Amino acid sequence: MLKVNNLVVKRGPRVTLDDINLSLQAGETLAVVGESGAGKSTLIATILGLLKPASGEITWNGQPVREAHPALVMQEPRAAFNPVLSLRRSVMEPIVAQGTVLGIGCLERLCARLELPSEMLDRRPNQVSIGQAQRAGILRALIAAAPLVLFDEPLSALDAVTQKHTAQLISDLQSEEGFAALIVTHDIGYAVAHADQIMVLKDGRVEETTDAQTFALNPVSPYCRALRDAAISLGALEAVT
Ligand SMILES: Nc1ncnc2c1ncn2[C@@H]1O[C@H](COP(=O)(O)OP(=O)(O)OP(=O)(O)O)[C@@H](O)[C@H]1O
Ligand SMILES: [Mg+2]
């Protein structure tokens, strides 16, 4: 289980995350939503150990999170890869580093499920579309079979049909593999459909953490109600009465 207790993060003199608490069980999805600059990517970077907290604790089953070899799907798909290496080299790098042996056809099967032709992997990041690079990022995270996967807007570069399909695939793989998923998203409809819990961040603080159903039906804070209502008026979420 991922546990974040009383986390405070400063970037320069500014407090970027203030008193964040969360827990996420194996097999569960936590969606983190909130406006641009709220601190969502900062939270991911701190959980991964890329930023040092000013105070607070982050653990995975009581151990430092790095022990779980967490996987990351980065927000900017092309920047996520080394520009001079083939996507295949980058996708395989965490597996090679861990000394994991992949079953025959494992990579091809996952490529097929992502609707990413596996020959794309022989190209460099600037030789594929942004949406293809984004799916290669998802492939890299999921093929490594990490118990904790952090997704930073994993569907942002995909068209609506591919988004829907990829969202379902992430859910299916999660049921099959049982990893814990923390997913940053701007898509409230996606969060309500696929997450167990939704955490709303605003200016570095937790506005509200609720189960997805409560968020859709009866968010407590005015900010969360406004977010929910905006999603309904945009057609991203069905109104439930
Ligand atoms: N390298 C940095 N140095 C200093 N401040 C930073 C740095 N990166 C981000 N920040 C600041 O930290 C705050 C949180 O940024 P963060 O990237 O976590 O937001 P976010 O919620 O992921 O936004 P978005 O939805 O736009 O990706 C912002 O005010 C941002 O300006
Ligand atoms: Mg971000």
Short mmCIF file of N, CA, C and O in Angstrom, two decimals, residues 97-211:
data_model
loop_
_atom_site.label_atom_id
_atom_site.label_comp_id
_atom_site.label_asym_id
_atom_site.label_seq_id
_atom_site.Cartn_x
_atom_site.Cartn_y
_atom_site.Cartn_z
N ALA A 97 17.29 -3.42 -16.73
CA ALA A 97 17.92 -2.98 -15.47
C ALA A 97 17.53 -3.89 -14.31
O ALA A 97 18.32 -4.16 -13.41
N GLN A 98 16.28 -4.38 -14.33
CA GLN A 98 15.81 -5.24 -13.23
C GLN A 98 16.20 -6.70 -13.44
O GLN A 98 15.99 -7.54 -12.58
N GLY A 99 16.72 -7.02 -14.62
CA GLY A 99 17.08 -8.41 -14.92
C GLY A 99 15.86 -9.30 -15.10
O GLY A 99 15.94 -10.52 -14.94
N THR A 100 14.71 -8.69 -15.42
CA THR A 100 13.49 -9.48 -15.62
C THR A 100 13.53 -10.14 -17.00
O THR A 100 14.00 -9.55 -17.96
N VAL A 101 13.05 -11.38 -17.06
CA VAL A 101 12.98 -12.06 -18.36
C VAL A 101 11.52 -12.02 -18.82
O VAL A 101 10.62 -12.46 -18.10
N LEU A 102 11.31 -11.47 -20.02
CA LEU A 102 9.95 -11.38 -20.56
C LEU A 102 9.59 -12.66 -21.28
O LEU A 102 10.43 -13.23 -21.98
N GLY A 103 8.35 -13.11 -21.12
CA GLY A 103 7.88 -14.26 -21.88
C GLY A 103 7.86 -13.95 -23.37
O GLY A 103 7.75 -12.78 -23.76
N ILE A 104 7.99 -15.00 -24.19
CA ILE A 104 7.98 -14.82 -25.65
C ILE A 104 6.66 -14.18 -26.06
O ILE A 104 5.59 -14.61 -25.63
N GLY A 105 6.74 -13.14 -26.85
CA GLY A 105 5.53 -12.53 -27.38
C GLY A 105 4.84 -11.57 -26.43
O GLY A 105 3.83 -10.96 -26.78
N CYS A 106 5.40 -11.41 -25.23
CA CYS A 106 4.77 -10.56 -24.21
C CYS A 106 4.67 -9.11 -24.70
O CYS A 106 3.61 -8.47 -24.63
N LEU A 107 5.78 -8.61 -25.25
CA LEU A 107 5.82 -7.24 -25.75
C LEU A 107 4.86 -7.07 -26.93
O LEU A 107 4.10 -6.10 -26.99
N GLU A 108 4.87 -8.05 -27.83
CA GLU A 108 3.97 -7.97 -29.01
C GLU A 108 2.51 -7.98 -28.58
O GLU A 108 1.69 -7.25 -29.12
N ARG A 109 2.20 -8.81 -27.60
CA ARG A 109 0.80 -8.89 -27.14
C ARG A 109 0.34 -7.56 -26.55
O ARG A 109 -0.76 -7.09 -26.84
N LEU A 110 1.20 -6.97 -25.74
CA LEU A 110 0.80 -5.70 -25.12
C LEU A 110 0.72 -4.59 -26.17
O LEU A 110 -0.18 -3.76 -26.13
N CYS A 111 1.66 -4.61 -27.15
CA CYS A 111 1.59 -3.65 -28.27
C CYS A 111 0.25 -3.79 -28.99
O CYS A 111 -0.40 -2.78 -29.29
N ALA A 112 -0.15 -5.02 -29.24
CA ALA A 112 -1.40 -5.26 -29.97
C ALA A 112 -2.58 -4.72 -29.16
O ALA A 112 -3.49 -4.08 -29.72
N ARG A 113 -2.56 -4.95 -27.86
CA ARG A 113 -3.67 -4.46 -27.04
C ARG A 113 -3.70 -2.93 -27.00
O ARG A 113 -4.76 -2.34 -26.86
N LEU A 114 -2.52 -2.32 -27.13
CA LEU A 114 -2.46 -0.85 -27.17
C LEU A 114 -2.70 -0.31 -28.58
O LEU A 114 -2.66 0.91 -28.79
N GLU A 115 -2.91 -1.20 -29.53
CA GLU A 115 -3.06 -0.83 -30.94
C GLU A 115 -1.86 0.01 -31.41
O GLU A 115 -2.00 1.00 -32.11
N LEU A 116 -0.70 -0.44 -30.99
CA LEU A 116 0.56 0.21 -31.36
C LEU A 116 1.36 -0.82 -32.15
O LEU A 116 1.87 -1.79 -31.58
N PRO A 117 1.46 -0.66 -33.48
CA PRO A 117 2.21 -1.65 -34.26
C PRO A 117 3.63 -1.80 -33.71
O PRO A 117 4.30 -0.79 -33.49
N SER A 118 4.08 -3.04 -33.46
CA SER A 118 5.34 -3.19 -32.72
C SER A 118 6.54 -2.70 -33.53
O SER A 118 7.57 -2.36 -32.96
N GLU A 119 6.38 -2.60 -34.88
CA GLU A 119 7.51 -2.07 -35.66
C GLU A 119 7.76 -0.57 -35.37
O GLU A 119 8.84 -0.06 -35.60
N MET A 120 6.73 0.11 -34.80
CA MET A 120 6.92 1.50 -34.37
C MET A 120 8.05 1.62 -33.36
O MET A 120 8.66 2.66 -33.20
N LEU A 121 8.25 0.52 -32.61
CA LEU A 121 9.25 0.56 -31.53
C LEU A 121 10.67 0.68 -32.07
O LEU A 121 11.59 0.99 -31.32
N ASP A 122 10.86 0.40 -33.37
CA ASP A 122 12.20 0.52 -33.94
C ASP A 122 12.50 1.95 -34.38
O ASP A 122 13.58 2.23 -34.90
N ARG A 123 11.53 2.84 -34.17
CA ARG A 123 11.77 4.24 -34.51
C ARG A 123 12.21 5.03 -33.28
O ARG A 123 12.03 4.59 -32.16
N ARG A 124 12.72 6.24 -33.55
CA ARG A 124 13.06 7.15 -32.46
C ARG A 124 11.81 7.95 -32.08
O ARG A 124 10.87 8.04 -32.88
N PRO A 125 11.83 8.57 -30.89
CA PRO A 125 10.62 9.29 -30.44
C PRO A 125 10.12 10.35 -31.43
O PRO A 125 8.91 10.54 -31.56
N ASN A 126 11.04 11.01 -32.16
CA ASN A 126 10.57 12.06 -33.09
C ASN A 126 10.10 11.49 -34.43
O ASN A 126 9.73 12.23 -35.32
N GLN A 127 10.14 10.16 -34.55
CA GLN A 127 9.68 9.53 -35.80
C GLN A 127 8.32 8.87 -35.66
O GLN A 127 7.89 8.12 -36.54
N VAL A 128 7.66 9.11 -34.52
CA VAL A 128 6.30 8.60 -34.34
C VAL A 128 5.40 9.78 -33.94
O VAL A 128 5.90 10.84 -33.58
N SER A 129 4.09 9.57 -34.02
CA SER A 129 3.19 10.65 -33.62
C SER A 129 3.20 10.77 -32.09
O SER A 129 3.64 9.86 -31.38
N ILE A 130 2.69 11.89 -31.62
CA ILE A 130 2.69 12.11 -30.16
C ILE A 130 1.82 11.06 -29.47
O ILE A 130 2.18 10.53 -28.42
N GLY A 131 0.70 10.73 -30.09
CA GLY A 131 -0.18 9.71 -29.51
C GLY A 131 0.48 8.34 -29.47
O GLY A 131 0.29 7.56 -28.54
N GLN A 132 1.27 8.04 -30.53
CA GLN A 132 2.00 6.76 -30.53
C GLN A 132 3.08 6.77 -29.44
O GLN A 132 3.27 5.77 -28.74
N ALA A 133 3.76 7.91 -29.28
CA ALA A 133 4.77 8.01 -28.22
C ALA A 133 4.11 7.85 -26.85
O ALA A 133 4.65 7.21 -25.95
N GLN A 134 2.90 8.40 -26.71
CA GLN A 134 2.21 8.27 -25.43
C GLN A 134 1.88 6.81 -25.13
O GLN A 134 2.05 6.33 -24.01
N ARG A 135 1.45 6.09 -26.17
CA ARG A 135 1.16 4.66 -25.95
C ARG A 135 2.44 3.87 -25.68
O ARG A 135 2.43 2.91 -24.91
N ALA A 136 3.55 4.28 -26.31
CA ALA A 136 4.84 3.62 -26.01
C ALA A 136 5.22 3.88 -24.54
O ALA A 136 5.79 3.00 -23.88
N GLY A 137 4.88 5.06 -24.02
CA GLY A 137 5.13 5.36 -22.61
C GLY A 137 4.30 4.46 -21.70
O GLY A 137 4.79 3.98 -20.67
N ILE A 138 3.06 4.23 -22.08
CA ILE A 138 2.19 3.34 -21.30
C ILE A 138 2.73 1.91 -21.38
O ILE A 138 2.79 1.19 -20.39
N LEU A 139 3.17 1.53 -22.58
CA LEU A 139 3.77 0.20 -22.78
C LEU A 139 4.97 0.01 -21.85
O LEU A 139 5.09 -1.01 -21.17
N ARG A 140 5.86 1.02 -21.82
CA ARG A 140 7.07 0.91 -20.98
C ARG A 140 6.70 0.73 -19.52
O ARG A 140 7.32 -0.06 -18.80
N ALA A 141 5.69 1.47 -19.07
CA ALA A 141 5.31 1.38 -17.65
C ALA A 141 4.67 0.03 -17.35
O ALA A 141 4.95 -0.57 -16.32
N LEU A 142 3.83 -0.46 -18.26
CA LEU A 142 3.06 -1.66 -17.93
C LEU A 142 3.84 -2.95 -18.16
O LEU A 142 3.62 -3.94 -17.46
N ILE A 143 4.76 -2.94 -19.11
CA ILE A 143 5.53 -4.16 -19.40
C ILE A 143 6.47 -4.48 -18.24
O ILE A 143 6.84 -5.63 -18.03
N ALA A 144 6.83 -3.47 -17.47
CA ALA A 144 7.77 -3.68 -16.36
C ALA A 144 7.10 -4.34 -15.15
O ALA A 144 7.77 -4.71 -14.19
N ALA A 145 5.76 -4.50 -15.21
CA ALA A 145 5.00 -5.19 -14.16
C ALA A 145 5.28 -4.63 -12.75
O ALA A 145 5.45 -5.37 -11.79
N ALA A 146 5.34 -3.31 -12.65
CA ALA A 146 5.57 -2.67 -11.35
C ALA A 146 4.31 -2.78 -10.49
O ALA A 146 3.21 -2.74 -11.02
N PRO A 147 4.45 -2.90 -9.17
CA PRO A 147 3.26 -2.96 -8.31
C PRO A 147 2.59 -1.59 -8.13
O PRO A 147 1.45 -1.51 -7.69
N LEU A 148 3.32 -0.53 -8.48
CA LEU A 148 2.79 0.84 -8.37
C LEU A 148 3.09 1.57 -9.67
O LEU A 148 4.26 1.64 -10.09
N VAL A 149 2.04 2.08 -10.32
CA VAL A 149 2.23 2.81 -11.57
C VAL A 149 1.65 4.21 -11.41
O VAL A 149 0.50 4.38 -10.98
N LEU A 150 2.46 5.21 -11.75
CA LEU A 150 2.04 6.61 -11.65
C LEU A 150 1.85 7.14 -13.07
O LEU A 150 2.77 7.08 -13.89
N PHE A 151 0.65 7.60 -13.36
CA PHE A 151 0.32 8.08 -14.70
C PHE A 151 0.08 9.59 -14.63
O PHE A 151 -0.78 10.03 -13.86
N ASP A 152 0.80 10.37 -15.42
CA ASP A 152 0.57 11.82 -15.45
C ASP A 152 -0.12 12.18 -16.76
O ASP A 152 0.53 12.29 -17.80
N GLU A 153 -1.42 12.33 -16.69
CA GLU A 153 -2.23 12.60 -17.89
C GLU A 153 -1.89 11.65 -19.04
O GLU A 153 -1.45 12.08 -20.11
N PRO A 154 -2.13 10.36 -18.84
CA PRO A 154 -1.65 9.36 -19.80
C PRO A 154 -2.41 9.34 -21.12
O PRO A 154 -1.96 8.72 -22.08
N LEU A 155 -3.55 10.01 -21.18
CA LEU A 155 -4.37 9.93 -22.40
C LEU A 155 -4.47 11.26 -23.12
O LEU A 155 -5.21 11.38 -24.10
N SER A 156 -3.70 12.25 -22.68
CA SER A 156 -3.90 13.62 -23.16
C SER A 156 -3.67 13.79 -24.66
O SER A 156 -4.26 14.66 -25.28
N ALA A 157 -2.78 12.96 -25.24
CA ALA A 157 -2.46 13.16 -26.67
C ALA A 157 -3.27 12.24 -27.58
O ALA A 157 -3.00 12.16 -28.77
N LEU A 158 -4.25 11.53 -27.01
CA LEU A 158 -4.97 10.53 -27.81
C LEU A 158 -6.33 11.06 -28.26
O LEU A 158 -6.97 11.84 -27.56
N ASP A 159 -6.77 10.62 -29.42
CA ASP A 159 -8.11 10.97 -29.89
C ASP A 159 -9.14 10.28 -29.00
O ASP A 159 -8.80 9.35 -28.26
N ALA A 160 -10.38 10.72 -29.09
CA ALA A 160 -11.41 10.26 -28.15
C ALA A 160 -11.60 8.74 -28.17
O ALA A 160 -11.74 8.11 -27.12
N VAL A 161 -11.57 8.16 -29.36
CA VAL A 161 -11.79 6.71 -29.46
C VAL A 161 -10.62 5.95 -28.83
O VAL A 161 -10.81 5.02 -28.03
N THR A 162 -9.40 6.38 -29.17
CA THR A 162 -8.21 5.72 -28.61
C THR A 162 -8.14 5.95 -27.10
O THR A 162 -7.73 5.07 -26.34
N GLN A 163 -8.58 7.13 -26.66
CA GLN A 163 -8.62 7.42 -25.23
C GLN A 163 -9.49 6.41 -24.48
O GLN A 163 -9.10 5.86 -23.47
N LYS A 164 -10.67 6.19 -25.03
CA LYS A 164 -11.64 5.32 -24.38
C LYS A 164 -11.09 3.89 -24.31
O LYS A 164 -11.13 3.23 -23.27
N HIS A 165 -10.54 3.46 -25.44
CA HIS A 165 -10.00 2.12 -25.55
C HIS A 165 -8.81 1.95 -24.59
O HIS A 165 -8.69 0.93 -23.90
N THR A 166 -7.92 2.96 -24.53
CA THR A 166 -6.71 2.86 -23.71
C THR A 166 -7.07 2.91 -22.22
O THR A 166 -6.49 2.20 -21.40
N ALA A 167 -8.07 3.74 -21.89
CA ALA A 167 -8.53 3.82 -20.50
C ALA A 167 -9.05 2.45 -20.05
O ALA A 167 -8.75 1.97 -18.95
N GLN A 168 -9.81 1.80 -20.92
CA GLN A 168 -10.36 0.48 -20.59
C GLN A 168 -9.23 -0.54 -20.46
O GLN A 168 -9.23 -1.37 -19.55
N LEU A 169 -8.24 -0.42 -21.35
CA LEU A 169 -7.11 -1.34 -21.31
C LEU A 169 -6.34 -1.21 -19.99
O LEU A 169 -5.96 -2.21 -19.37
N ILE A 170 -6.11 0.04 -19.56
CA ILE A 170 -5.39 0.24 -18.29
C ILE A 170 -6.19 -0.41 -17.15
O ILE A 170 -5.64 -1.11 -16.31
N SER A 171 -7.51 -0.21 -17.16
CA SER A 171 -8.37 -0.84 -16.13
C SER A 171 -8.29 -2.36 -16.19
O SER A 171 -8.18 -3.03 -15.15
N ASP A 172 -8.36 -2.91 -17.41
CA ASP A 172 -8.32 -4.38 -17.56
C ASP A 172 -7.00 -4.94 -17.05
O ASP A 172 -6.96 -5.93 -16.33
N LEU A 173 -5.89 -4.28 -17.45
CA LEU A 173 -4.58 -4.76 -17.03
C LEU A 173 -4.42 -4.66 -15.53
O LEU A 173 -3.81 -5.49 -14.88
N GLN A 174 -5.04 -3.63 -14.97
CA GLN A 174 -4.97 -3.48 -13.52
C GLN A 174 -5.70 -4.62 -12.82
O GLN A 174 -5.22 -5.16 -11.83
N SER A 175 -6.87 -5.02 -13.37
CA SER A 175 -7.58 -6.17 -12.79
C SER A 175 -6.75 -7.44 -12.92
O SER A 175 -6.73 -8.28 -12.03
N GLU A 176 -6.06 -7.56 -14.07
CA GLU A 176 -5.26 -8.78 -14.30
C GLU A 176 -4.01 -8.81 -13.42
O GLU A 176 -3.65 -9.84 -12.88
N GLU A 177 -3.34 -7.65 -13.29
CA GLU A 177 -2.02 -7.63 -12.65
C GLU A 177 -2.07 -7.16 -11.19
O GLU A 177 -1.16 -7.41 -10.43
N GLY A 178 -3.12 -6.40 -10.85
CA GLY A 178 -3.28 -5.97 -9.45
C GLY A 178 -2.38 -4.83 -9.01
O GLY A 178 -2.16 -4.64 -7.81
N PHE A 179 -1.87 -4.04 -9.97
CA PHE A 179 -1.03 -2.92 -9.53
C PHE A 179 -1.88 -1.77 -8.99
O PHE A 179 -3.06 -1.65 -9.30
N ALA A 180 -1.26 -0.97 -8.14
CA ALA A 180 -1.89 0.25 -7.65
C ALA A 180 -1.62 1.35 -8.67
O ALA A 180 -0.50 1.47 -9.17
N ALA A 181 -2.65 2.15 -9.00
CA ALA A 181 -2.48 3.19 -10.01
C ALA A 181 -2.84 4.55 -9.44
O ALA A 181 -3.93 4.72 -8.87
N LEU A 182 -1.93 5.50 -9.59
CA LEU A 182 -2.24 6.89 -9.27
C LEU A 182 -2.27 7.61 -10.61
O LEU A 182 -1.27 7.61 -11.34
N ILE A 183 -3.42 8.15 -10.98
CA ILE A 183 -3.58 8.71 -12.32
C ILE A 183 -3.98 10.18 -12.23
O ILE A 183 -5.04 10.52 -11.72
N VAL A 184 -3.09 11.04 -12.72
CA VAL A 184 -3.41 12.46 -12.83
C VAL A 184 -4.20 12.65 -14.11
O VAL A 184 -3.80 12.17 -15.17
N THR A 185 -5.33 13.31 -14.01
CA THR A 185 -6.15 13.51 -15.21
C THR A 185 -6.95 14.81 -15.11
O THR A 185 -7.26 15.27 -14.01
N HIS A 186 -7.25 15.40 -16.27
CA HIS A 186 -8.16 16.54 -16.30
C HIS A 186 -9.57 16.07 -16.64
O HIS A 186 -10.50 16.87 -16.68
N ASP A 187 -9.70 14.78 -16.91
CA ASP A 187 -10.96 14.26 -17.42
C ASP A 187 -11.79 13.67 -16.27
O ASP A 187 -11.56 12.54 -15.82
N ILE A 188 -12.75 14.46 -15.81
CA ILE A 188 -13.56 14.05 -14.65
C ILE A 188 -14.39 12.79 -15.00
O ILE A 188 -14.58 11.92 -14.16
N GLY A 189 -14.86 12.73 -16.25
CA GLY A 189 -15.64 11.56 -16.67
C GLY A 189 -14.82 10.29 -16.55
O GLY A 189 -15.29 9.27 -16.05
N TYR A 190 -13.57 10.38 -16.98
CA TYR A 190 -12.65 9.24 -16.87
C TYR A 190 -12.43 8.87 -15.41
O TYR A 190 -12.47 7.70 -15.02
N ALA A 191 -12.19 9.91 -14.58
CA ALA A 191 -11.92 9.65 -13.16
C ALA A 191 -13.11 8.95 -12.51
O ALA A 191 -12.95 7.98 -11.77
N VAL A 192 -14.32 9.44 -12.80
CA VAL A 192 -15.51 8.84 -12.17
C VAL A 192 -15.71 7.41 -12.67
O VAL A 192 -16.07 6.51 -11.91
N ALA A 193 -15.43 7.18 -13.97
CA ALA A 193 -15.66 5.85 -14.53
C ALA A 193 -14.62 4.83 -14.08
O ALA A 193 -14.93 3.65 -13.91
N HIS A 194 -13.36 5.25 -13.88
CA HIS A 194 -12.29 4.27 -13.69
C HIS A 194 -11.61 4.29 -12.33
O HIS A 194 -10.86 3.37 -12.01
N ALA A 195 -11.83 5.35 -11.53
CA ALA A 195 -11.08 5.43 -10.27
C ALA A 195 -11.92 4.94 -9.10
O ALA A 195 -13.15 5.01 -9.12
N ASP A 196 -11.25 4.41 -8.07
CA ASP A 196 -11.93 4.08 -6.83
C ASP A 196 -12.09 5.34 -5.98
O ASP A 196 -13.13 5.59 -5.41
N GLN A 197 -11.01 6.12 -5.92
CA GLN A 197 -11.05 7.37 -5.16
C GLN A 197 -10.65 8.53 -6.08
O GLN A 197 -9.86 8.35 -6.99
N ILE A 198 -11.18 9.69 -5.77
CA ILE A 198 -10.79 10.91 -6.49
C ILE A 198 -10.28 11.92 -5.47
O ILE A 198 -10.95 12.20 -4.47
N MET A 199 -9.08 12.42 -5.75
CA MET A 199 -8.51 13.46 -4.88
C MET A 199 -8.43 14.75 -5.68
O MET A 199 -7.87 14.76 -6.77
N VAL A 200 -9.02 15.80 -5.13
CA VAL A 200 -9.01 17.09 -5.83
C VAL A 200 -7.99 17.99 -5.16
O VAL A 200 -8.06 18.24 -3.95
N LEU A 201 -7.02 18.43 -5.96
CA LEU A 201 -5.98 19.34 -5.46
C LEU A 201 -6.29 20.75 -5.92
O LEU A 201 -6.71 20.96 -7.07
N LYS A 202 -6.06 21.71 -5.05
CA LYS A 202 -6.21 23.11 -5.43
C LYS A 202 -5.13 23.90 -4.70
O LYS A 202 -5.02 23.81 -3.47
N ASP A 203 -4.33 24.63 -5.44
CA ASP A 203 -3.23 25.41 -4.87
C ASP A 203 -2.40 24.60 -3.88
O ASP A 203 -2.05 25.08 -2.80
N GLY A 204 -2.13 23.36 -4.24
CA GLY A 204 -1.24 22.56 -3.42
C GLY A 204 -1.87 21.91 -2.20
O GLY A 204 -1.18 21.25 -1.42
N ARG A 205 -3.17 22.10 -2.03
CA ARG A 205 -3.84 21.48 -0.88
C ARG A 205 -4.93 20.53 -1.36
O ARG A 205 -5.47 20.71 -2.45
N VAL A 206 -5.26 19.57 -0.52
CA VAL A 206 -6.34 18.65 -0.88
C VAL A 206 -7.66 19.34 -0.58
O VAL A 206 -7.94 19.71 0.57
N GLU A 207 -8.45 19.50 -1.62
CA GLU A 207 -9.76 20.12 -1.46
C GLU A 207 -10.73 19.08 -0.90
O GLU A 207 -11.53 19.36 -0.02
N GLU A 208 -10.62 17.88 -1.44
CA GLU A 208 -11.54 16.81 -1.04
C GLU A 208 -11.01 15.48 -1.59
O GLU A 208 -10.50 15.43 -2.70
N THR A 209 -11.11 14.41 -0.82
CA THR A 209 -10.86 13.06 -1.36
C THR A 209 -12.12 12.25 -1.10
O THR A 209 -12.57 12.16 0.04
N THR A 210 -12.69 11.72 -2.17
CA THR A 210 -13.93 10.94 -2.00
C THR A 210 -13.88 9.73 -2.92
O THR A 210 -13.06 9.66 -3.82
N ASP A 211 -14.80 8.78 -2.69
CA ASP A 211 -14.94 7.73 -3.67
C ASP A 211 -15.63 8.33 -4.90
O ASP A 211 -16.29 9.38 -4.81
#
